[in-house]
Tab-separated table of C-alpha atoms in Angstrom:
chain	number	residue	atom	x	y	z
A	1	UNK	CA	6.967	143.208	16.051
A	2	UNK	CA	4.095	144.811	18.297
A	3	UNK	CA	4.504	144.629	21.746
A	4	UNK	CA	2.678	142.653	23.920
A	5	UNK	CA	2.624	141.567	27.647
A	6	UNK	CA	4.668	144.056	28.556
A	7	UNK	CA	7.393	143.453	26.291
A	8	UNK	CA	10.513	145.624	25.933
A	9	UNK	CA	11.012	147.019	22.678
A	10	UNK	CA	14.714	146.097	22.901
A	11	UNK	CA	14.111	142.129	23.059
A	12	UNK	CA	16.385	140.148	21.176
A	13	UNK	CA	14.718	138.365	18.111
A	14	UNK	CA	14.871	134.716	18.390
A	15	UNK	CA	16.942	132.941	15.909
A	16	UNK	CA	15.359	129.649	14.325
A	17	UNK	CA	16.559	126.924	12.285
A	18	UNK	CA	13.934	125.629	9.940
A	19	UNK	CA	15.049	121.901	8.689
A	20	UNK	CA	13.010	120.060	5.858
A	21	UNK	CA	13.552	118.555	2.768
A	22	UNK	CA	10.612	119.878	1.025
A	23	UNK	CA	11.642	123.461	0.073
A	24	UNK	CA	8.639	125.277	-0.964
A	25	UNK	CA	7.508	124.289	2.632
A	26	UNK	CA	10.558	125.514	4.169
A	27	UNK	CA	10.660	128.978	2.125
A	28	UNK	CA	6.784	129.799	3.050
A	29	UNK	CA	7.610	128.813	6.396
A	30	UNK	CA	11.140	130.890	6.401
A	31	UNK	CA	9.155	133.694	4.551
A	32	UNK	CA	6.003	133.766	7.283
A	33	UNK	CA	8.398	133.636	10.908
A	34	UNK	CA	10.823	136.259	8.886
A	35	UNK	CA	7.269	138.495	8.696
A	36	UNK	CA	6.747	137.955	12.298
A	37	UNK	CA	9.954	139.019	13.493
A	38	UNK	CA	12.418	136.172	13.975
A	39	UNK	CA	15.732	135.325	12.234
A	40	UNK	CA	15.388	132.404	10.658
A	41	UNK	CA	18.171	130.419	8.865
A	42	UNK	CA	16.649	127.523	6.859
A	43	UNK	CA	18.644	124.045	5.604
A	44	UNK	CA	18.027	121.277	3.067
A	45	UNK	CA	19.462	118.203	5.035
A	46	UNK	CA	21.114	116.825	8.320
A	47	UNK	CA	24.267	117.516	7.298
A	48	UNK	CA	23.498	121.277	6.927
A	49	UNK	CA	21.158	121.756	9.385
A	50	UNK	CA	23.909	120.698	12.352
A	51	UNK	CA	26.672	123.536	10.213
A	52	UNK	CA	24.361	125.868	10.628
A	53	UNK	CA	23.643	125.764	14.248
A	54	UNK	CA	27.940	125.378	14.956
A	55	UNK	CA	27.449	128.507	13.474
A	56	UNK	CA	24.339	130.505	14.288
A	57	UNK	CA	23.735	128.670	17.471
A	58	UNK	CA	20.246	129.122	17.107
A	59	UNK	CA	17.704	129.090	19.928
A	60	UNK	CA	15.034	127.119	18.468
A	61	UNK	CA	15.208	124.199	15.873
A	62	UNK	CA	12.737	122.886	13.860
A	63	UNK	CA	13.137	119.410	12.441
A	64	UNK	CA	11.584	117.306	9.860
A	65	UNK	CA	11.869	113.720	10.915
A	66	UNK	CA	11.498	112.429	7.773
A	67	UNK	CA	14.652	113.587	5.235
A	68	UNK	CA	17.276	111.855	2.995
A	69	UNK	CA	20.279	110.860	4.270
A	70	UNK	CA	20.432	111.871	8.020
A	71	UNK	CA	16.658	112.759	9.251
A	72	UNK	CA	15.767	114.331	12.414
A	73	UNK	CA	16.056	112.049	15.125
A	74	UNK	CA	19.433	111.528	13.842
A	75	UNK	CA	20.453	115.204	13.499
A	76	UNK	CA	18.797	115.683	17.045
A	77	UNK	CA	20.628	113.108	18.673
A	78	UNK	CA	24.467	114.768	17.360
């Protein structure tokens, strides 16, 4: 990732979460933030997306309201 503002070439990559049901949105998505530097861990569902972050403990999540089962707001408010 180029530097700008100053930034130290040792920064720590943020980690994301990408959460959405439609997964040829999430893999371009995934595909484009992984070109751009950041770790990204993608999931299908509620139910996966709150595994993964007991796990990764990522520091940004992105959440599609709108999903089967448990949807955004719901994973948001666990």
């Amino acid at each position: 990732m180029p530097q700008q503002n100053g930034e130290s070439a040792n920064m720590r990559r943020l980690e994301l979460l990408l959460v959405d049901d439609e997964v040829e949105f999430l893999e371009a998505l995934a595909l484009r933030l992984g070109i751009r530097g950041f770790k990204v861990q993608t999931a299908t569902n509620g139910t996966d997306a709150l595994r993964s972050m007991a796990q990764h403990q990522p520091d940004v999540v992105v959440l599609d309201l709108k999903m089967p089962g448990m949807g955004g707001l719901e994973v948001l408010e666990e």
